[in-house]
Structures are given as C-alpha cells and as structure tokens.
PDB file of C-alpha atoms in Angstrom:
ATOM      1  CA  UNK A   1     -18.087  31.391 -29.195  1.00  0.00           C
ATOM      2  CA  UNK A   2     -17.546  28.078 -27.670  1.00  0.00           C
ATOM      3  CA  UNK A   3     -14.778  27.402 -26.646  1.00  0.00           C
ATOM      4  CA  UNK A   4     -12.480  23.980 -27.912  1.00  0.00           C
ATOM      5  CA  UNK A   5      -9.517  22.163 -26.465  1.00  0.00           C
ATOM      6  CA  UNK A   6      -6.733  20.165 -29.030  1.00  0.00           C
ATOM      7  CA  UNK A   7      -5.947  17.265 -27.790  1.00  0.00           C
ATOM      8  CA  UNK A   8      -1.280  17.158 -29.061  1.00  0.00           C
ATOM      9  CA  UNK A   9      -0.324  13.667 -29.440  1.00  0.00           C
ATOM     10  CA  UNK A  10       2.330  15.793 -26.585  1.00  0.00           C
ATOM     11  CA  UNK A  11      -0.620  16.370 -24.601  1.00  0.00           C
ATOM     12  CA  UNK A  12      -1.897  12.907 -25.204  1.00  0.00           C
ATOM     13  CA  UNK A  13       1.617  11.747 -23.906  1.00  0.00           C
ATOM     14  CA  UNK A  14       1.288  13.723 -20.759  1.00  0.00           C
ATOM     15  CA  UNK A  15      -2.172  12.215 -19.206  1.00  0.00           C
ATOM     16  CA  UNK A  16      -1.269   9.421 -20.286  1.00  0.00           C
ATOM     17  CA  UNK A  17       0.003   6.868 -16.768  1.00  0.00           C
ATOM     18  CA  UNK A  18       2.939   6.059 -16.202  1.00  0.00           C
ATOM     19  CA  UNK A  19       4.544   2.992 -18.367  1.00  0.00           C
ATOM     20  CA  UNK A  20       4.436  -0.512 -16.663  1.00  0.00           C
ATOM     21  CA  UNK A  21       8.635  -0.609 -17.619  1.00  0.00           C
ATOM     22  CA  UNK A  22       8.792   2.936 -15.358  1.00  0.00           C
ATOM     23  CA  UNK A  23       6.925   1.727 -12.795  1.00  0.00           C
ATOM     24  CA  UNK A  24       8.561  -1.407 -11.529  1.00  0.00           C
ATOM     25  CA  UNK A  25      12.466   0.907 -12.160  1.00  0.00           C
ATOM     26  CA  UNK A  26      10.405   2.665  -9.461  1.00  0.00           C
ATOM     27  CA  UNK A  27       9.488   0.216  -7.122  1.00  0.00           C
ATOM     28  CA  UNK A  28      12.994  -0.586  -6.952  1.00  0.00           C
ATOM     29  CA  UNK A  29      13.992   2.847  -6.011  1.00  0.00           C
ATOM     30  CA  UNK A  30      11.884   1.898  -3.583  1.00  0.00           C
ATOM     31  CA  UNK A  31      12.379  -1.268  -1.712  1.00  0.00           C
ATOM     32  CA  UNK A  32      13.990  -0.171   1.470  1.00  0.00           C
ATOM     33  CA  UNK A  33      10.467   1.557   1.737  1.00  0.00           C
ATOM     34  CA  UNK A  34       8.710  -1.273   0.950  1.00  0.00           C
ATOM     35  CA  UNK A  35      10.522  -4.054   3.162  1.00  0.00           C
ATOM     36  CA  UNK A  36      10.198  -1.873   6.439  1.00  0.00           C
ATOM     37  CA  UNK A  37       6.351  -0.289   6.021  1.00  0.00           C
ATOM     38  CA  UNK A  38       5.333  -3.946   5.013  1.00  0.00           C
ATOM     39  CA  UNK A  39       6.938  -5.450   7.773  1.00  0.00           C
ATOM     40  CA  UNK A  40       5.617  -3.391   9.949  1.00  0.00           C
ATOM     41  CA  UNK A  41       2.127  -4.679   9.143  1.00  0.00           C
ATOM     42  CA  UNK A  42       3.042  -8.034   8.583  1.00  0.00           C
ATOM     43  CA  UNK A  43       2.163  -7.990   5.147  1.00  0.00           C
ATOM     44  CA  UNK A  44       3.783  -9.598   1.075  1.00  0.00           C
ATOM     45  CA  UNK A  45       6.215  -7.036   0.356  1.00  0.00           C
ATOM     46  CA  UNK A  46       5.283  -8.382  -2.865  1.00  0.00           C
ATOM     47  CA  UNK A  47       2.213  -8.389  -3.460  1.00  0.00           C
ATOM     48  CA  UNK A  48       2.351  -4.786  -1.787  1.00  0.00           C
ATOM     49  CA  UNK A  49       4.717  -3.885  -4.846  1.00  0.00           C
ATOM     50  CA  UNK A  50       2.082  -5.608  -7.442  1.00  0.00           C
ATOM     51  CA  UNK A  51      -0.959  -3.767  -5.970  1.00  0.00           C
ATOM     52  CA  UNK A  52       1.166  -0.304  -5.911  1.00  0.00           C
ATOM     53  CA  UNK A  53       2.305  -1.160  -9.649  1.00  0.00           C
ATOM     54  CA  UNK A  54      -0.868  -2.232 -10.824  1.00  0.00           C
ATOM     55  CA  UNK A  55      -1.759   1.223  -9.407  1.00  0.00           C
ATOM     56  CA  UNK A  56       0.727   3.490 -10.599  1.00  0.00           C
ATOM     57  CA  UNK A  57      -0.097   2.817 -13.960  1.00  0.00           C
ATOM     58  CA  UNK A  58      -3.476   3.405 -14.496  1.00  0.00           C
ATOM     59  CA  UNK A  59      -3.872   6.776 -11.717  1.00  0.00           C
ATOM     60  CA  UNK A  60      -0.787   8.424 -12.492  1.00  0.00           C
ATOM     61  CA  UNK A  61       1.448  10.792 -15.225  1.00  0.00           C
ATOM     62  CA  UNK A  62       3.910  12.386 -14.738  1.00  0.00           C
ATOM     63  CA  UNK A  63       2.356  15.270 -14.062  1.00  0.00           C
ATOM     64  CA  UNK A  64       0.824  14.217 -10.481  1.00  0.00           C
ATOM     65  CA  UNK A  65       4.293  14.460  -9.058  1.00  0.00           C
ATOM     66  CA  UNK A  66       4.398  18.334  -9.817  1.00  0.00           C
ATOM     67  CA  UNK A  67       0.705  19.153  -9.243  1.00  0.00           C
ATOM     68  CA  UNK A  68      -0.866  16.387  -6.774  1.00  0.00           C
ATOM     69  CA  UNK A  69      -1.764  18.639  -3.513  1.00  0.00           C
ATOM     70  CA  UNK A  70      -3.823  21.129  -5.455  1.00  0.00           C
ATOM     71  CA  UNK A  71      -7.282  19.958  -5.531  1.00  0.00           C
ATOM     72  CA  UNK A  72      -6.716  18.152  -2.635  1.00  0.00           C
ATOM     73  CA  UNK A  73      -6.785  21.940  -0.885  1.00  0.00           C
ATOM     74  CA  UNK A  74      -9.303  22.664  -2.760  1.00  0.00           C
ATOM     75  CA  UNK A  75     -11.170  20.682  -0.882  1.00  0.00           C
ATOM     76  CA  UNK A  76     -10.818  17.555  -3.446  1.00  0.00           C
ATOM     77  CA  UNK A  77     -10.962  13.949  -2.243  1.00  0.00           C
ATOM     78  CA  UNK A  78      -7.392  13.203  -4.501  1.00  0.00           C
ATOM     79  CA  UNK A  79      -4.934  10.521  -4.807  1.00  0.00           C
ATOM     80  CA  UNK A  80      -1.629  11.526  -3.279  1.00  0.00           C
ATOM     81  CA  UNK A  81       2.253  10.597  -3.211  1.00  0.00           C
ATOM     82  CA  UNK A  82       4.043   7.616  -4.727  1.00  0.00           C
ATOM     83  CA  UNK A  83       1.027   4.985  -3.050  1.00  0.00           C
ATOM     84  CA  UNK A  84      -1.926   7.118  -4.813  1.00  0.00           C
ATOM     85  CA  UNK A  85      -3.145   6.983  -1.381  1.00  0.00           C
ATOM     86  CA  UNK A  86      -6.791   9.315  -1.505  1.00  0.00           C
ATOM     87  CA  UNK A  87      -7.215  11.937   1.571  1.00  0.00           C
ATOM     88  CA  UNK A  88      -9.949   9.723   2.995  1.00  0.00           C
ATOM     89  CA  UNK A  89      -9.081   6.410   2.445  1.00  0.00           C
ATOM     90  CA  UNK A  90      -6.082   8.407   4.439  1.00  0.00           C
ATOM     91  CA  UNK A  91      -8.417   9.337   7.382  1.00  0.00           C
ATOM     92  CA  UNK A  92     -10.664   5.835   7.696  1.00  0.00           C
ATOM     93  CA  UNK A  93      -6.990   4.164   7.367  1.00  0.00           C
ATOM     94  CA  UNK A  94      -6.102   6.540  10.471  1.00  0.00           C
ATOM     95  CA  UNK A  95      -9.280   5.889  12.532  1.00  0.00           C
ATOM     96  CA  UNK A  96      -9.929   2.328  12.137  1.00  0.00           C
ATOM     97  CA  UNK A  97      -5.938   1.566  12.995  1.00  0.00           C
ATOM     98  CA  UNK A  98      -6.511   3.515  16.727  1.00  0.00           C
ATOM     99  CA  UNK A  99     -10.203   2.589  17.418  1.00  0.00           C
ATOM    100  CA  UNK A 100     -10.010  -0.201  19.435  1.00  0.00           C
ATOM    101  CA  UNK A 101     -13.957  -0.735  19.261  1.00  0.00           C
ATOM    102  CA  UNK A 102     -13.960  -0.495  15.237  1.00  0.00           C
ATOM    103  CA  UNK A 103     -14.764  -3.930  13.269  1.00  0.00           C
ATOM    104  CA  UNK A 104     -11.854  -2.780  11.064  1.00  0.00           C
ATOM    105  CA  UNK A 105      -9.479  -1.968  14.322  1.00  0.00           C
ATOM    106  CA  UNK A 106      -6.508  -5.140  12.703  1.00  0.00           C
ATOM    107  CA  UNK A 107      -5.278  -4.999  16.600  1.00  0.00           C
ATOM    108  CA  UNK A 108      -3.087  -3.363  19.465  1.00  0.00           C
ATOM    109  CA  UNK A 109       0.270  -3.857  17.527  1.00  0.00           C
ATOM    110  CA  UNK A 110      -0.653  -1.524  14.471  1.00  0.00           C
ATOM    111  CA  UNK A 111      -2.116   0.786  17.018  1.00  0.00           C
ATOM    112  CA  UNK A 112      -0.495   3.870  17.100  1.00  0.00           C
ATOM    113  CA  UNK A 113       2.305   3.829  14.344  1.00  0.00           C
ATOM    114  CA  UNK A 114      -0.068   6.131  12.433  1.00  0.00           C
ATOM    115  CA  UNK A 115      -2.000   8.497  14.156  1.00  0.00           C
ATOM    116  CA  UNK A 116      -4.988  11.023  13.475  1.00  0.00           C
ATOM    117  CA  UNK A 117      -4.004  13.605  11.717  1.00  0.00           C
ATOM    118  CA  UNK A 118      -6.111  17.184  13.182  1.00  0.00           C
ATOM    119  CA  UNK A 119      -6.201  18.451   9.324  1.00  0.00           C
ATOM    120  CA  UNK A 120      -6.199  18.048   6.138  1.00  0.00           C
ATOM    121  CA  UNK A 121      -2.702  19.579   4.872  1.00  0.00           C
ATOM    122  CA  UNK A 122      -1.915  17.086   7.518  1.00  0.00           C
ATOM    123  CA  UNK A 123      -2.852  14.033   6.060  1.00  0.00           C
ATOM    124  CA  UNK A 124      -1.370  15.562   3.061  1.00  0.00           C
ATOM    125  CA  UNK A 125       2.175  16.258   3.799  1.00  0.00           C
ATOM    126  CA  UNK A 126       2.394  12.875   5.400  1.00  0.00           C
ATOM    127  CA  UNK A 127       0.786  11.581   2.272  1.00  0.00           C
ATOM    128  CA  UNK A 128       3.911  13.578   0.132  1.00  0.00           C
ATOM    129  CA  UNK A 129       6.635  11.293   2.635  1.00  0.00           C
ATOM    130  CA  UNK A 130       7.232   7.807   0.801  1.00  0.00           C
ATOM    131  CA  UNK A 131       8.058   6.222   3.705  1.00  0.00           C
ATOM    132  CA  UNK A 132       4.981   7.630   5.228  1.00  0.00           C
ATOM    133  CA  UNK A 133       2.907   6.838   1.926  1.00  0.00           C
ATOM    134  CA  UNK A 134       3.416   3.016   1.705  1.00  0.00           C
ATOM    135  CA  UNK A 135       2.885   2.716   6.084  1.00  0.00           C
ATOM    136  CA  UNK A 136      -0.736   3.898   4.673  1.00  0.00           C
ATOM    137  CA  UNK A 137      -0.654   1.555   1.024  1.00  0.00           C
ATOM    138  CA  UNK A 138       0.741  -1.482   4.171  1.00  0.00           C
ATOM    139  CA  UNK A 139      -1.721  -0.768   6.897  1.00  0.00           C
ATOM    140  CA  UNK A 140      -4.779  -1.326   3.675  1.00  0.00           C
ATOM    141  CA  UNK A 141      -3.375  -4.491   2.906  1.00  0.00           C
ATOM    142  CA  UNK A 142      -3.976  -5.133   6.708  1.00  0.00           C
ATOM    143  CA  UNK A 143      -7.061  -4.239   7.367  1.00  0.00           C
ATOM    144  CA  UNK A 144      -8.740  -5.641   4.864  1.00  0.00           C
ATOM    145  CA  UNK A 145      -7.041  -8.908   5.527  1.00  0.00           C
ATOM    146  CA  UNK A 146      -7.792  -8.829   9.030  1.00  0.00           C
ATOM    147  CA  UNK A 147     -11.283  -7.931   9.242  1.00  0.00           C
ATOM    148  CA  UNK A 148     -11.356 -11.131   6.122  1.00  0.00           C
ATOM    149  CA  UNK A 149     -10.100 -13.544   7.988  1.00  0.00           C
ATOM    150  CA  UNK A 150     -12.419 -11.807  11.334  1.00  0.00           C
ATOM    151  CA  UNK A 151     -14.697 -13.516   9.665  1.00  0.00           C
ATOM    152  CA  UNK A 152     -13.137 -17.159   9.434  1.00  0.00           C
ATOM    153  CA  UNK A 153     -12.378 -16.147   5.286  1.00  0.00           C
ATOM    154  CA  UNK A 154      -9.059 -15.571   4.774  1.00  0.00           C
ATOM    155  CA  UNK A 155      -7.678 -13.765   1.656  1.00  0.00           C
ATOM    156  CA  UNK A 156      -3.481 -13.700   2.711  1.00  0.00           C
ATOM    157  CA  UNK A 157      -3.086 -15.792   0.000  1.00  0.00           C
ATOM    158  CA  UNK A 158      -5.558 -14.204  -2.434  1.00  0.00           C
ATOM    159  CA  UNK A 159      -3.718 -11.308  -3.388  1.00  0.00           C
ATOM    160  CA  UNK A 160      -6.332 -11.174  -6.567  1.00  0.00           C
ATOM    161  CA  UNK A 161      -8.912 -10.103  -3.677  1.00  0.00           C
ATOM    162  CA  UNK A 162      -7.082  -8.039  -1.944  1.00  0.00           C
ATOM    163  CA  UNK A 163      -5.691  -6.409  -5.248  1.00  0.00           C
ATOM    164  CA  UNK A 164     -10.091  -6.052  -5.893  1.00  0.00           C
ATOM    165  CA  UNK A 165     -10.758  -4.429  -2.069  1.00  0.00           C
ATOM    166  CA  UNK A 166      -7.661  -2.140  -2.369  1.00  0.00           C
ATOM    167  CA  UNK A 167      -9.244  -0.737  -5.408  1.00  0.00           C
ATOM    168  CA  UNK A 168     -12.752  -0.592  -5.119  1.00  0.00           C
ATOM    169  CA  UNK A 169     -12.910  -0.193  -1.158  1.00  0.00           C
ATOM    170  CA  UNK A 170     -15.004  -1.955   1.818  1.00  0.00           C
ATOM    171  CA  UNK A 171     -18.228  -0.859   0.576  1.00  0.00           C
ATOM    172  CA  UNK A 172     -20.199  -0.012  -2.150  1.00  0.00           C
ATOM    173  CA  UNK A 173     -20.512   2.421  -4.446  1.00  0.00           C
ATOM    174  CA  UNK A 174     -23.421   2.776  -4.937  1.00  0.00           C
ATOM    175  CA  UNK A 175     -25.620   1.741  -1.621  1.00  0.00           C
ATOM    176  CA  UNK A 176     -22.731   2.500   0.724  1.00  0.00           C
ATOM    177  CA  UNK A 177     -22.741  -0.421   2.288  1.00  0.00           C
ATOM    178  CA  UNK A 178     -20.523  -2.775   3.883  1.00  0.00           C
ATOM    179  CA  UNK A 179     -19.115  -4.767   1.654  1.00  0.00           C
ATOM    180  CA  UNK A 180     -20.815  -8.793   1.558  1.00  0.00           C
ATOM    181  CA  UNK A 181     -18.380 -11.960   1.523  1.00  0.00           C
ATOM    182  CA  UNK A 182     -18.136 -14.292  -0.552  1.00  0.00           C
ATOM    183  CA  UNK A 183     -16.952 -17.573  -0.434  1.00  0.00           C
ATOM    184  CA  UNK A 184     -15.648 -17.381  -3.765  1.00  0.00           C
ATOM    185  CA  UNK A 185     -15.085 -14.148  -4.657  1.00  0.00           C
ATOM    186  CA  UNK A 186     -14.305 -13.116  -8.064  1.00  0.00           C
ATOM    187  CA  UNK A 187     -11.486 -10.054  -8.750  1.00  0.00           C
ATOM    188  CA  UNK A 188     -12.823  -6.887 -11.080  1.00  0.00           C
ATOM    189  CA  UNK A 189      -9.863  -5.786 -13.478  1.00  0.00           C
ATOM    190  CA  UNK A 190      -7.465  -4.530 -10.608  1.00  0.00           C
ATOM    191  CA  UNK A 191      -7.312  -8.156  -9.640  1.00  0.00           C
ATOM    192  CA  UNK A 192      -6.752  -9.848 -12.869  1.00  0.00           C
ATOM    193  CA  UNK A 193      -3.971  -7.459 -14.145  1.00  0.00           C
ATOM    194  CA  UNK A 194      -2.122  -8.519 -11.038  1.00  0.00           C
ATOM    195  CA  UNK A 195      -1.020 -11.901 -11.838  1.00  0.00           C
ATOM    196  CA  UNK A 196       0.479 -10.155 -14.622  1.00  0.00           C
ATOM    197  CA  UNK A 197       2.540  -8.410 -12.325  1.00  0.00           C
ATOM    198  CA  UNK A 198       2.964 -10.429  -9.425  1.00  0.00           C
ATOM    199  CA  UNK A 199       4.820 -13.233 -12.446  1.00  0.00           C
ATOM    200  CA  UNK A 200       6.912 -10.828 -13.368  1.00  0.00           C
ATOM    201  CA  UNK A 201       8.227  -9.396 -10.276  1.00  0.00           C
ATOM    202  CA  UNK A 202       9.334 -12.124  -8.760  1.00  0.00           C
ATOM    203  CA  UNK A 203      10.812 -13.247 -11.696  1.00  0.00           C
ATOM    204  CA  UNK A 204      12.705  -9.808 -12.478  1.00  0.00           C
ATOM    205  CA  UNK A 205      13.378 -10.013  -8.072  1.00  0.00           C
ATOM    206  CA  UNK A 206      13.109  -6.633  -7.708  1.00  0.00           C
TER     207      UNK A 206
END
C-alpha cells in the first residue's frame, strides 16, 4: 500500500520561505557584518542587503537554521548560512580569489581574504559563521563586478544584473558554458524583485 503524505497547515507554514519583513529585521541585526564585508570587497552594502533579502525570502525557512548542514554532510550541494551560499559556489569563490591566472581573479587586494578549504567540513564550518558567510557573498559580488568590468561591461550600477548573475550563476545551466556578455542585459525574476526591495531598504534605512 502506497503511503500518502498529508501537508497540514502547520507543515505548509514550516516550508514557507522567510517573509521579507522578517528578513529585513534579520539584516538589521547583521549590519556590522554587512558593512565590514562590503568594505572588505569594495561593494555597495545596500545592494548586498537587497540581494540577500531576496535570496532569503525565496530560499530560507526556519528549519534551515537547525538542519542547514545535514544535506551538505551527505555530499549534497546545499545552501548554507545567512546568505544561502552553496557549497560548490563557496569553493569556486575560494579558488578564483587565490588563482592569479584565473580570468575571474578580481585582484591581488582580495587574494588572502578567503583561503582554499581542505575539506567539505571546513567549508561547512566557514559558511555557518555569519561574518564569513557574508564574506563569501561579498566576494561573489566582487568577482561578478570585476569580471564584467575587465570585459569593458561595467555593471556597478546595475543591481538587477548583479542580482541576476548572483542567483543564476556565471555559467549556462543547459550547456555549462560561460554566459555571453550583453550590452543590454535583461534581469531574471530575481533581478526584477531587487528594485522593490532596494527601495524599501533605502526608505527604512536599515
């Protein structure tokens, strides 16, 4: 006999991502870490807040706080910590921050900030620390912005574009090839949500 799973109202509430207003309160609590890591990687802290706000409201629920690292310990590429950084993304960031021959290398200034982890557990431990987690998110934004600038496509003021790449990645999910440059890039759903959140953050000045 096949078992059936009943989703009760309580279960549905558990599975619901974090609400935007709740996320904004959480971001305010992390203001010191946000300012520090944004300054470390020379990015706009307001843009960082907006991107993480959209990320958490679409990819975080309260059970993640308790079971965050379980899938990662089982070998899955799970999202961990405040900014919901994936394991493989964290390692990718570490590698390209330290490899001066990489086309994604953002510069010597950032080289020794995040060292290459020697094991999956080391990455998990780093990502579970809030400040370090924000360092990874900030580093990813820096790599994205520096890479585009090196190709003569400045997106420093295009938070919708930065957010789109931040959420989707640098490579095509269909072919695995590096995404091509576009003089007029169009945002995905993630990038479209950013503008409203950005205005709200600036209005309440968190």
